[in-house]
PDB file of C-alpha atoms in Angstrom:
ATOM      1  CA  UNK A   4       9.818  12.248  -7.865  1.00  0.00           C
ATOM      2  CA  UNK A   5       7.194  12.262 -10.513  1.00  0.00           C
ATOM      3  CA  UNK A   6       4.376   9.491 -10.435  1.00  0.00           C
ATOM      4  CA  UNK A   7       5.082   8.460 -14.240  1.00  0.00           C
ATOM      5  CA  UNK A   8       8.845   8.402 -12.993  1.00  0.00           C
ATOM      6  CA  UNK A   9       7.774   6.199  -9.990  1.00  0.00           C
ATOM      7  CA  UNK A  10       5.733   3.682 -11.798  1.00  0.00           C
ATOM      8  CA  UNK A  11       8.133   3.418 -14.534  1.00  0.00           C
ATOM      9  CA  UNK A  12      10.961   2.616 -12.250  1.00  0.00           C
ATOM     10  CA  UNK A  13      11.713  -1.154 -10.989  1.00  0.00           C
ATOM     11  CA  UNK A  14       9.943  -2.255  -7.759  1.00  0.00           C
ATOM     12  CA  UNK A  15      10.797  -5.103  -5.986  1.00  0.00           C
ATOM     13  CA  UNK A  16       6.986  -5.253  -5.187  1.00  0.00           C
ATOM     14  CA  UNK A  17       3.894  -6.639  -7.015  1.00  0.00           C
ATOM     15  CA  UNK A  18       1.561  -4.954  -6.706  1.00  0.00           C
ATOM     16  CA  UNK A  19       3.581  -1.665  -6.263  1.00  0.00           C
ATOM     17  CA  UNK A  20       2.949  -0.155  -2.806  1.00  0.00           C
ATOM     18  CA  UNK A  21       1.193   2.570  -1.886  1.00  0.00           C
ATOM     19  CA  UNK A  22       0.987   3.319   1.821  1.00  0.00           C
ATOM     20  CA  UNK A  23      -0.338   6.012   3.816  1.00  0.00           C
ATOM     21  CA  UNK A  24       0.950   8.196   6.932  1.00  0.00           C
ATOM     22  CA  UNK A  25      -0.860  10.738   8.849  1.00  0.00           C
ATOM     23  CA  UNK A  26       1.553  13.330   9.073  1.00  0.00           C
ATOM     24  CA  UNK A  27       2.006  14.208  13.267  1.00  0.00           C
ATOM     25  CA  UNK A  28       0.635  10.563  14.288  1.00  0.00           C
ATOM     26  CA  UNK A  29       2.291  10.743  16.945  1.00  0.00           C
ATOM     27  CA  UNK A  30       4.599  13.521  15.894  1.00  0.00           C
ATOM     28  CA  UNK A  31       6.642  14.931  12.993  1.00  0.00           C
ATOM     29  CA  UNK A  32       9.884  13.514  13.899  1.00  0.00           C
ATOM     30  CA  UNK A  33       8.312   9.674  13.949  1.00  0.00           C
ATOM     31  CA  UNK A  34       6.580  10.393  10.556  1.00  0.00           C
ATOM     32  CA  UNK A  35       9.636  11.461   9.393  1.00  0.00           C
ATOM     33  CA  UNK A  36      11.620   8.555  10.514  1.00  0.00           C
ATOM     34  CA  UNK A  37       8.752   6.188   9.131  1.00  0.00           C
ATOM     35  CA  UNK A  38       7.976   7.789   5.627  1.00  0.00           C
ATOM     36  CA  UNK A  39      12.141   7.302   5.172  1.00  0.00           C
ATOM     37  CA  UNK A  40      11.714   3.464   6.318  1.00  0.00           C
ATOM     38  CA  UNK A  41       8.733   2.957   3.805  1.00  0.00           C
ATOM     39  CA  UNK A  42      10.514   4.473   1.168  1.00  0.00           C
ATOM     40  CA  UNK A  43      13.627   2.231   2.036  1.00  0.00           C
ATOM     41  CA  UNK A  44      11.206  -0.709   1.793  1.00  0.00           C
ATOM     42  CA  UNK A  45      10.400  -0.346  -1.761  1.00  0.00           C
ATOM     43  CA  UNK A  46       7.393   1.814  -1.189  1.00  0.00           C
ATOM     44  CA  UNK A  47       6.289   3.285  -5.432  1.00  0.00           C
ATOM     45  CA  UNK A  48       4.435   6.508  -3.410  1.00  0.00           C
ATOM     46  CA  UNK A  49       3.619   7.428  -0.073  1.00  0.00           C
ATOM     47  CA  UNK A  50       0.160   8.668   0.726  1.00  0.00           C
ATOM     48  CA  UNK A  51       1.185  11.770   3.251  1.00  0.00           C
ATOM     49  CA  UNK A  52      -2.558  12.603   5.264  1.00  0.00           C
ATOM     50  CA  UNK A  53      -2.816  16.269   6.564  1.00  0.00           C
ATOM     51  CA  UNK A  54      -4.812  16.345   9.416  1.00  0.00           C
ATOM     52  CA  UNK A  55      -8.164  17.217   9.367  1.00  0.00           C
ATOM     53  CA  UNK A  56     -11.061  18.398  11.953  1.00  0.00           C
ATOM     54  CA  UNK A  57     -14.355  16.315   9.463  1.00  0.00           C
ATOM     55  CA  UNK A  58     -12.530  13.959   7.611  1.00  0.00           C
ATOM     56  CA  UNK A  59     -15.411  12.325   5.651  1.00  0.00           C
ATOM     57  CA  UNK A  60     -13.747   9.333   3.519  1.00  0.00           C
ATOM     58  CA  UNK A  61     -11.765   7.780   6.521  1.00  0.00           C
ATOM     59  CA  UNK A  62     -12.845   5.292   8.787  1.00  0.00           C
ATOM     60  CA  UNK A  63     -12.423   5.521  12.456  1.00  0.00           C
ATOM     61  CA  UNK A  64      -8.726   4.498  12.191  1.00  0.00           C
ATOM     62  CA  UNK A  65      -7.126   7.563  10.533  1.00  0.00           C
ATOM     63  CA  UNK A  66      -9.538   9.772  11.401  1.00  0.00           C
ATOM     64  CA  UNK A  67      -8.847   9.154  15.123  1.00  0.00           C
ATOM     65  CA  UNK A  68      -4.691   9.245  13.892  1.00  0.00           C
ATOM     66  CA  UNK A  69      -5.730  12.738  12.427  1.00  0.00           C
ATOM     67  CA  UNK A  70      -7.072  13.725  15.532  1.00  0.00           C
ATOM     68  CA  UNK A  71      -4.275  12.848  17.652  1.00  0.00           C
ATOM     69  CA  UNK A  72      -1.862  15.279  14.862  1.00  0.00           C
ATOM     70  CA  UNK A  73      -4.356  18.484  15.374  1.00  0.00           C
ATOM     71  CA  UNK A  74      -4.006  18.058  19.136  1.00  0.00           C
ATOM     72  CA  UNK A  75      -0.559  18.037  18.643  1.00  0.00           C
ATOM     73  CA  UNK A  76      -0.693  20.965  17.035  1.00  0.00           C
ATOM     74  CA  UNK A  77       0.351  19.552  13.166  1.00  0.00           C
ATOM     75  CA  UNK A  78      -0.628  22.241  10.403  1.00  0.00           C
ATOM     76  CA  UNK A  79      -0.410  22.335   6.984  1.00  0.00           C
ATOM     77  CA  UNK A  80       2.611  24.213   6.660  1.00  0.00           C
ATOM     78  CA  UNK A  81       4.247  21.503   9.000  1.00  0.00           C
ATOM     79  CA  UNK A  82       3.636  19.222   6.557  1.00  0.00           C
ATOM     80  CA  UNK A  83       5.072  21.462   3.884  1.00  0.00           C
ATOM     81  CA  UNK A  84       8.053  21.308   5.262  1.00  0.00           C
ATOM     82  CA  UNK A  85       8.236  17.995   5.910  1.00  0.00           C
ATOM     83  CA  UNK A  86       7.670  16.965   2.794  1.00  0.00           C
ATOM     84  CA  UNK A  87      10.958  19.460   1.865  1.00  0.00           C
ATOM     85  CA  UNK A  88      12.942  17.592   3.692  1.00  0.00           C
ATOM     86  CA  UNK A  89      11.960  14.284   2.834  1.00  0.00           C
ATOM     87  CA  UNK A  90      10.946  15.304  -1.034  1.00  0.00           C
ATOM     88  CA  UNK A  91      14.790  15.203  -2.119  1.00  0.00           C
ATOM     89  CA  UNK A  92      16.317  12.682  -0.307  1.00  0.00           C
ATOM     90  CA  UNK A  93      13.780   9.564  -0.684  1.00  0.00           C
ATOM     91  CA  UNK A  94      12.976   7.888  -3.963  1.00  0.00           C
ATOM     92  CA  UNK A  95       9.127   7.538  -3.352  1.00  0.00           C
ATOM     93  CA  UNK A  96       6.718   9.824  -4.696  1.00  0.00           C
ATOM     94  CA  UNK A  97       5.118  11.891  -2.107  1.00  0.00           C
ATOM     95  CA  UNK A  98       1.184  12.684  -2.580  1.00  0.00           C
ATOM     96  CA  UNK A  99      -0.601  14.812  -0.272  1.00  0.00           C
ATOM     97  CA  UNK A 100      -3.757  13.474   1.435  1.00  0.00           C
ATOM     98  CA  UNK A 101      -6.522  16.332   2.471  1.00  0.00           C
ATOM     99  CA  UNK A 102      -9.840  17.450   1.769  1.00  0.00           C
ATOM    100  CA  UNK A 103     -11.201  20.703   0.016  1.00  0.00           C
ATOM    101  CA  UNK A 104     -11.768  22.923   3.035  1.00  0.00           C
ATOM    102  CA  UNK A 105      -8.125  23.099   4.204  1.00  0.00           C
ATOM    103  CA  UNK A 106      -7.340  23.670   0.655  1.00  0.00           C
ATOM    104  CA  UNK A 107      -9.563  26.188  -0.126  1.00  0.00           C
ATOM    105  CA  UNK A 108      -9.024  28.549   3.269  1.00  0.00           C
ATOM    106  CA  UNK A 109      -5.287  27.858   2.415  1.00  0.00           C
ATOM    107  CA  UNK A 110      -5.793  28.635  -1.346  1.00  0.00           C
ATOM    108  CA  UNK A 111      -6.070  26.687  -3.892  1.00  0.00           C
ATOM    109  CA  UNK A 112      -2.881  28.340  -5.357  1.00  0.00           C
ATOM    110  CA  UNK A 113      -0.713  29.048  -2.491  1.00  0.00           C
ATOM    111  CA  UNK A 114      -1.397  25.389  -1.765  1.00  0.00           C
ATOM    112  CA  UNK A 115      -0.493  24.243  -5.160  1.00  0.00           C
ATOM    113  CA  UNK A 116       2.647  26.478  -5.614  1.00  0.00           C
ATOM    114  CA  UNK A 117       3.904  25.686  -1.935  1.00  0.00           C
ATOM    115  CA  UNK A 118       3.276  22.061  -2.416  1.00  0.00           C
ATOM    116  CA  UNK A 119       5.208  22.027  -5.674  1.00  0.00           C
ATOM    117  CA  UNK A 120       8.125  23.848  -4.116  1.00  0.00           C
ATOM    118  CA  UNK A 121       8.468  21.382  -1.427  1.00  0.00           C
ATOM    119  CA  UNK A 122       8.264  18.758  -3.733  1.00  0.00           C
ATOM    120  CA  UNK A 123       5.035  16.863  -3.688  1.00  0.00           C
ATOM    121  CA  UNK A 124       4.229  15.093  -6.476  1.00  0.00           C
ATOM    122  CA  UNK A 125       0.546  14.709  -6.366  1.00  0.00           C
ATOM    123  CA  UNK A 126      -2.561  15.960  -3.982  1.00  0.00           C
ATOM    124  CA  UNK A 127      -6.012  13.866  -3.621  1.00  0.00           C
ATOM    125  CA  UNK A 128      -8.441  15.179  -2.296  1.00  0.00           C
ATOM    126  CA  UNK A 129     -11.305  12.776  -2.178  1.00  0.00           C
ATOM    127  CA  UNK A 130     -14.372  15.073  -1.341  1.00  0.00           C
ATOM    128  CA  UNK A 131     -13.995  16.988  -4.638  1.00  0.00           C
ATOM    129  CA  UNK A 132     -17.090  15.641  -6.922  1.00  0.00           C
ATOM    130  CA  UNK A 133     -15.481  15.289 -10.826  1.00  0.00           C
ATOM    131  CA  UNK A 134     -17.952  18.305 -12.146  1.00  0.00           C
ATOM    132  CA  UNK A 135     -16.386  20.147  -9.082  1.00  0.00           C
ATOM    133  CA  UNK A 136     -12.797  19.635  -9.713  1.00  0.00           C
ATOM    134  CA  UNK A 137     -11.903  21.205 -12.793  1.00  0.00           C
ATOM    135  CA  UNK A 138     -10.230  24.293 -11.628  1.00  0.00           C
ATOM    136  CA  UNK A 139      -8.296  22.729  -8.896  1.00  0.00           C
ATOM    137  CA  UNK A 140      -6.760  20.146 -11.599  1.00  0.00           C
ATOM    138  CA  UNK A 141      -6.079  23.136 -14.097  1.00  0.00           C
ATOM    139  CA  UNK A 142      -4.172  24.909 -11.037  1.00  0.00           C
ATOM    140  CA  UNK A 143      -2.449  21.915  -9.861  1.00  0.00           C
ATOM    141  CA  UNK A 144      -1.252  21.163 -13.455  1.00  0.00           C
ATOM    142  CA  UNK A 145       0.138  24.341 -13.881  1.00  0.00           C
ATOM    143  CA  UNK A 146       2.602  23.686 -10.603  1.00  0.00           C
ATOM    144  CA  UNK A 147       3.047  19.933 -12.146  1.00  0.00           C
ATOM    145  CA  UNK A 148       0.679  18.779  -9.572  1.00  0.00           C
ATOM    146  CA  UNK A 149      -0.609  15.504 -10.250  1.00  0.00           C
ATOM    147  CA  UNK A 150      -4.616  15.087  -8.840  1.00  0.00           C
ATOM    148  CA  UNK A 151      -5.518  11.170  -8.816  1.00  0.00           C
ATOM    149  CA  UNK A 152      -8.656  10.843  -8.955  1.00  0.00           C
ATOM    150  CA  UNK A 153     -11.219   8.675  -7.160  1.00  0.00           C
ATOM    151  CA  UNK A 154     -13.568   5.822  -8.792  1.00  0.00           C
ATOM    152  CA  UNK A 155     -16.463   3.984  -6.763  1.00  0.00           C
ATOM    153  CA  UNK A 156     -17.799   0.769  -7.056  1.00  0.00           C
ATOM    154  CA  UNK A 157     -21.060   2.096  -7.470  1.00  0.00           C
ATOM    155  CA  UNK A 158     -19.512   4.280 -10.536  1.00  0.00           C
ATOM    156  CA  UNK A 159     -21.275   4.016 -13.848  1.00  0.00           C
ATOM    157  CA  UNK A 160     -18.415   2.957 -16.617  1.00  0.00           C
ATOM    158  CA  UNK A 161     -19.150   6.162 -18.915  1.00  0.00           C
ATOM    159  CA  UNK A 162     -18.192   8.004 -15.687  1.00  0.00           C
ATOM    160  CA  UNK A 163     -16.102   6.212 -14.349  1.00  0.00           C
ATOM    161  CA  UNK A 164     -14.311   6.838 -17.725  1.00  0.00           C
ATOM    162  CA  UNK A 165     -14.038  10.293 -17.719  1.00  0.00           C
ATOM    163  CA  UNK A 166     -13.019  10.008 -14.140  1.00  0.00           C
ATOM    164  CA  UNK A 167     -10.116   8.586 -15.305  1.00  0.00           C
ATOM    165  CA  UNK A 168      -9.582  10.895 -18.257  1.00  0.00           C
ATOM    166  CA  UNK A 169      -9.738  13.693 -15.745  1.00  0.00           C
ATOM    167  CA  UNK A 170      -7.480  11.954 -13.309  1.00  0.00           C
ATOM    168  CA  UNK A 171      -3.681  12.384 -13.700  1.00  0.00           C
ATOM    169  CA  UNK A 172      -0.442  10.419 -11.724  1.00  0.00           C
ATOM    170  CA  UNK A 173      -2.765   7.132 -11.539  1.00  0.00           C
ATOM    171  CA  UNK A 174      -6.545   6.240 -10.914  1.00  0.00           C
ATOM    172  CA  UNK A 175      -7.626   5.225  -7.559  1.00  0.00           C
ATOM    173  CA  UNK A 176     -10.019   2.548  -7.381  1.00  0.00           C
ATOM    174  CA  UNK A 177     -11.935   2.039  -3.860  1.00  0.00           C
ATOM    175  CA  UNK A 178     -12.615  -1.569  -2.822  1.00  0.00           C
ATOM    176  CA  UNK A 179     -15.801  -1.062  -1.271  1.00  0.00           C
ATOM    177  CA  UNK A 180     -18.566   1.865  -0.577  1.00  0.00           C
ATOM    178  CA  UNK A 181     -18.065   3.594   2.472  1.00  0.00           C
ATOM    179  CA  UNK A 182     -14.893   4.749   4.391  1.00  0.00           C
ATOM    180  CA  UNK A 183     -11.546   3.937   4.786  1.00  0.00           C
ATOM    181  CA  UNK A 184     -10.686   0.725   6.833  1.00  0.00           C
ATOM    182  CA  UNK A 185      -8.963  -2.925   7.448  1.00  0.00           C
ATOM    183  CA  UNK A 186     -11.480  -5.645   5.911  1.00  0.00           C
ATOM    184  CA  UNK A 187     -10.832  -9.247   6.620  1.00  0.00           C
ATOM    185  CA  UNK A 188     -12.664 -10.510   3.742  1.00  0.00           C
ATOM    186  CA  UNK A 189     -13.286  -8.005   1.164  1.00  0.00           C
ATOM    187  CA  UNK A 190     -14.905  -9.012  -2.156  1.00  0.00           C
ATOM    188  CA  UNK A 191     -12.730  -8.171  -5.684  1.00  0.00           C
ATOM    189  CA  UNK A 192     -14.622  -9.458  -7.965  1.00  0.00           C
ATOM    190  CA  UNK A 193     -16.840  -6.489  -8.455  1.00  0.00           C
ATOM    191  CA  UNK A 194     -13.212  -4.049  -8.431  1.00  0.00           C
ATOM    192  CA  UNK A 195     -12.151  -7.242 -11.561  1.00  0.00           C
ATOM    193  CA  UNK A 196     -15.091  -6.320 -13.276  1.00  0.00           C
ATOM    194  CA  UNK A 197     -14.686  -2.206 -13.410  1.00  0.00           C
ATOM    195  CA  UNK A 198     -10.417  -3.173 -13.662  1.00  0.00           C
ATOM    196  CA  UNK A 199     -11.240  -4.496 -17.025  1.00  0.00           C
ATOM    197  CA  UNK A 200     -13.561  -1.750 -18.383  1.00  0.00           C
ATOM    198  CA  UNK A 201     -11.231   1.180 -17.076  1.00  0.00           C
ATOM    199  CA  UNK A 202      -7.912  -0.720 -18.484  1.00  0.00           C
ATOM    200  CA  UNK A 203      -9.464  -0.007 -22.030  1.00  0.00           C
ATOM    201  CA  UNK A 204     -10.485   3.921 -20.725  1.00  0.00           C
ATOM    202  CA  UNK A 205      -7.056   5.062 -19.690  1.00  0.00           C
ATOM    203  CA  UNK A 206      -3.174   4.392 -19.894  1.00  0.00           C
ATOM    204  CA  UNK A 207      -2.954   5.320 -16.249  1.00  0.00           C
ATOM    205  CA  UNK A 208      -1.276   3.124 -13.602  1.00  0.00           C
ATOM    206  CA  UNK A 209      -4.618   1.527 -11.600  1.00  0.00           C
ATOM    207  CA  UNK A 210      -4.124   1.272  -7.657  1.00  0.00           C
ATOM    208  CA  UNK A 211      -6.518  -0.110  -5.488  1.00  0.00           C
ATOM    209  CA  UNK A 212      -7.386   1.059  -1.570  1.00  0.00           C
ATOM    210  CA  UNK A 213      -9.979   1.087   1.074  1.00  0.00           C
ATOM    211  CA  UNK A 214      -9.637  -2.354   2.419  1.00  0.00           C
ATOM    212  CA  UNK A 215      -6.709  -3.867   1.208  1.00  0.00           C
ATOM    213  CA  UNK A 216      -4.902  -4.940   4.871  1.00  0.00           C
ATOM    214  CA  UNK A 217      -3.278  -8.658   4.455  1.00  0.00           C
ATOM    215  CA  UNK A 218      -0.431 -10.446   2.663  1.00  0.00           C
ATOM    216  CA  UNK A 219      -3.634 -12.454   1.022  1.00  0.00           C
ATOM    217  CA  UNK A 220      -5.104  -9.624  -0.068  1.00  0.00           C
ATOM    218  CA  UNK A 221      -2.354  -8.122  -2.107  1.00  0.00           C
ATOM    219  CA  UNK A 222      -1.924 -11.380  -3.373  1.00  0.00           C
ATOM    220  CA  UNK A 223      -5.481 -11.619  -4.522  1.00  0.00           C
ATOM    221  CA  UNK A 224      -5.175  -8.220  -6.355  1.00  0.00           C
ATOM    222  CA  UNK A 225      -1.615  -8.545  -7.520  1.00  0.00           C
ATOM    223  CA  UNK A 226      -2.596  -9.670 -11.252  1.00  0.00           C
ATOM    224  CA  UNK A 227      -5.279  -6.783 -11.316  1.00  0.00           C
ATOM    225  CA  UNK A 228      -3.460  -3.461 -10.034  1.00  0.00           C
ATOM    226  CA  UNK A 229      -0.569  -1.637 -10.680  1.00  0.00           C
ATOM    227  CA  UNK A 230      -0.558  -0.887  -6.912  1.00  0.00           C
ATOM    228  CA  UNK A 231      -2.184  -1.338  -3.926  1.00  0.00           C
ATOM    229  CA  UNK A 232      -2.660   1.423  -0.937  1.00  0.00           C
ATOM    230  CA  UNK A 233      -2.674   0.468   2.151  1.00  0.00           C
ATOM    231  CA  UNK A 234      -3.616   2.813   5.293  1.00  0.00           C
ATOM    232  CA  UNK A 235      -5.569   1.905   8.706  1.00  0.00           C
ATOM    233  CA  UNK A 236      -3.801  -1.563   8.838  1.00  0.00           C
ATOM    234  CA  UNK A 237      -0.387  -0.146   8.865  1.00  0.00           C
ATOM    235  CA  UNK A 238      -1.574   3.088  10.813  1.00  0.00           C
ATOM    236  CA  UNK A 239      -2.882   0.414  13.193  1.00  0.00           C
ATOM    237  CA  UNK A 240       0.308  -1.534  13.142  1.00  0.00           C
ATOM    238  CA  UNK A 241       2.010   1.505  14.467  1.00  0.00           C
ATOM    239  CA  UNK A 242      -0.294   2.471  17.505  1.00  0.00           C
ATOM    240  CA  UNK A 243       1.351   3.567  20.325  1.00  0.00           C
ATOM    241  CA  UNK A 244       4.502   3.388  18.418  1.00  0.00           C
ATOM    242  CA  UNK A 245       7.568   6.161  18.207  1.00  0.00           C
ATOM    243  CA  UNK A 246      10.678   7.277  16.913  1.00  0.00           C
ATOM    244  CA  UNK A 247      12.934   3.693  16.343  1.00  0.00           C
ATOM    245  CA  UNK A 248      10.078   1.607  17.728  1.00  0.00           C
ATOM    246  CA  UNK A 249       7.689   3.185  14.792  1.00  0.00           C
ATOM    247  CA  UNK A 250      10.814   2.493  12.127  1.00  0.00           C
ATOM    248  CA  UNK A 251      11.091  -1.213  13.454  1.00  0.00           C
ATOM    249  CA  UNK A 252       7.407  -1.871  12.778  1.00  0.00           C
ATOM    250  CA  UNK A 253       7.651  -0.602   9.750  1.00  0.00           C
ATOM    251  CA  UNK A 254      10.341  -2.991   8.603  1.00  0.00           C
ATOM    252  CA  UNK A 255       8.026  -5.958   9.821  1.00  0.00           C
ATOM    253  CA  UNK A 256       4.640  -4.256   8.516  1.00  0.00           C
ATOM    254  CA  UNK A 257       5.984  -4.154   4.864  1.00  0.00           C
ATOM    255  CA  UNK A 258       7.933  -7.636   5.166  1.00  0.00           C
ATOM    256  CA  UNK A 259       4.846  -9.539   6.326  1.00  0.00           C
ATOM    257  CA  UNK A 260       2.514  -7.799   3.516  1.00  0.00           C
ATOM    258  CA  UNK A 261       4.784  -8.606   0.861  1.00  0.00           C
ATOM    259  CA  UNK A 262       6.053 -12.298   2.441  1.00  0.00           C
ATOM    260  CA  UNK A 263       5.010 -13.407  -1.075  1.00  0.00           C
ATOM    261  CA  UNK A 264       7.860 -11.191  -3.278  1.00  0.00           C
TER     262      UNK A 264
END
């Protein structure tokens, strides 16, 4: 499914929910079983990770989950065809999480045309500067790729703006500077501030990651976001975890976040 299509549609979540999966933590069959349990849960999109040897925006959480997937073997074209199967029979949006090296030794256009044949909806790939990323967003737009693109708090509004006019599928906003990773009290009043300025910069659906962990957090952001992504918390929830017991923490993972709906 299409972002636009996925935002547009009814969710029986506020914010709309965004999580991510590394794809092989701890194998294909339990990420599998688990992206099909989000999406049952009302999940909008579903961040899919591909594992990655220097993964410089994640935190200690999903990079060690990535690690665990390369030593099982997981490669990219594993998680091609996992997203095949799952692509037509889920109604979340699936978006490809990597970083440019994979991409590039993959190709940028292999990549894009494989990805789009299997269904993907969207790749980010968060160590792609904006004056960097022009080419791979003209190449994924030809396959009907959607690159989101990624805005800092540090981010100066005039580029933060044409962040988000280059962006495409929806704008990701990071909570905090730094990597990826649960916070137990993370400040939003400097993500309220930028919120505002980008709302009147682009049309694009807002969503909101790097932090967000607790059923009080996504209720703290809830008026703010069109969605909120949330990654080592539920990656953390599911340590150790496989097959039905992975799919039963799921179900209580996404209940207890959203206790508020």
């Amino acid at each position: 499914m299409r972002l636009a299509d996925a935002f547009a549609a009814e969710s029986k979540r506020r914010p709309k929910f965004i999580p991510y999966v590394m794809a092989g933590d701890p194998n294909l069959a339990t990420t599998e079983a688990v992206v099909r349990a989000l999406a049952r849960n009302g999940a909008t999109a579903i961040e899919l990770g591909i594992p990655y040897g220097d993964p410089l925006a994640d935190g200690p959480t999903i990079a060690a989950a990535g690690a665990r997937a390369l030593a099982a073997g997981v490669t990219i074209e594993d998680v091609l065809a996992l997203v095949a199967r799952l692509a037509p029979e889920i109604s979340a949006s699936i978006v490809l999480f990597t970083y440019f090296n994979p991409l590039d030794r993959y190709g940028l256009e292999r990549f894009a045309r494989d990805a789009a044949g299997a269904g993907a909806a969207a790749v980010i790939v968060p160590d792609i500067a904006l004056e960097e990323s022009e080419e791979l967003r003209e190449i994924f737009a030809r396959h009907g790729i959607d690159v989101p693109m990624l805005v800092a708090p540090s981010t100066p509004p005039a580029r933060a703006a044409k962040i988000a006019a280059a962006s495409s599928g929806f704008l990701y906003i990071v909570s905090r500077l730094g990597v990826t990773g649960a916070a137990s009290e993370p400040d939003f009043a400097p993500m309220r501030r930028q919120v505002a300025a980008l709302r009147a910069a682009t049309d694009l659906p807002l969503a909101l990651g790097f932090g967000v962990s607790r059923p009080e957090h996504v209720r703290a952001i809830a008026a703010d976001v069109d969605a909120a992504i949330v990654g080592s918390a539920f990656i953390d929830a599911l340590a150790g975890l496989s097959g039905e017991d992975a799919v039963a923490a799921t179900d209580r993972f996404v209940a207890e976040l959203f206790a508020h709906d």
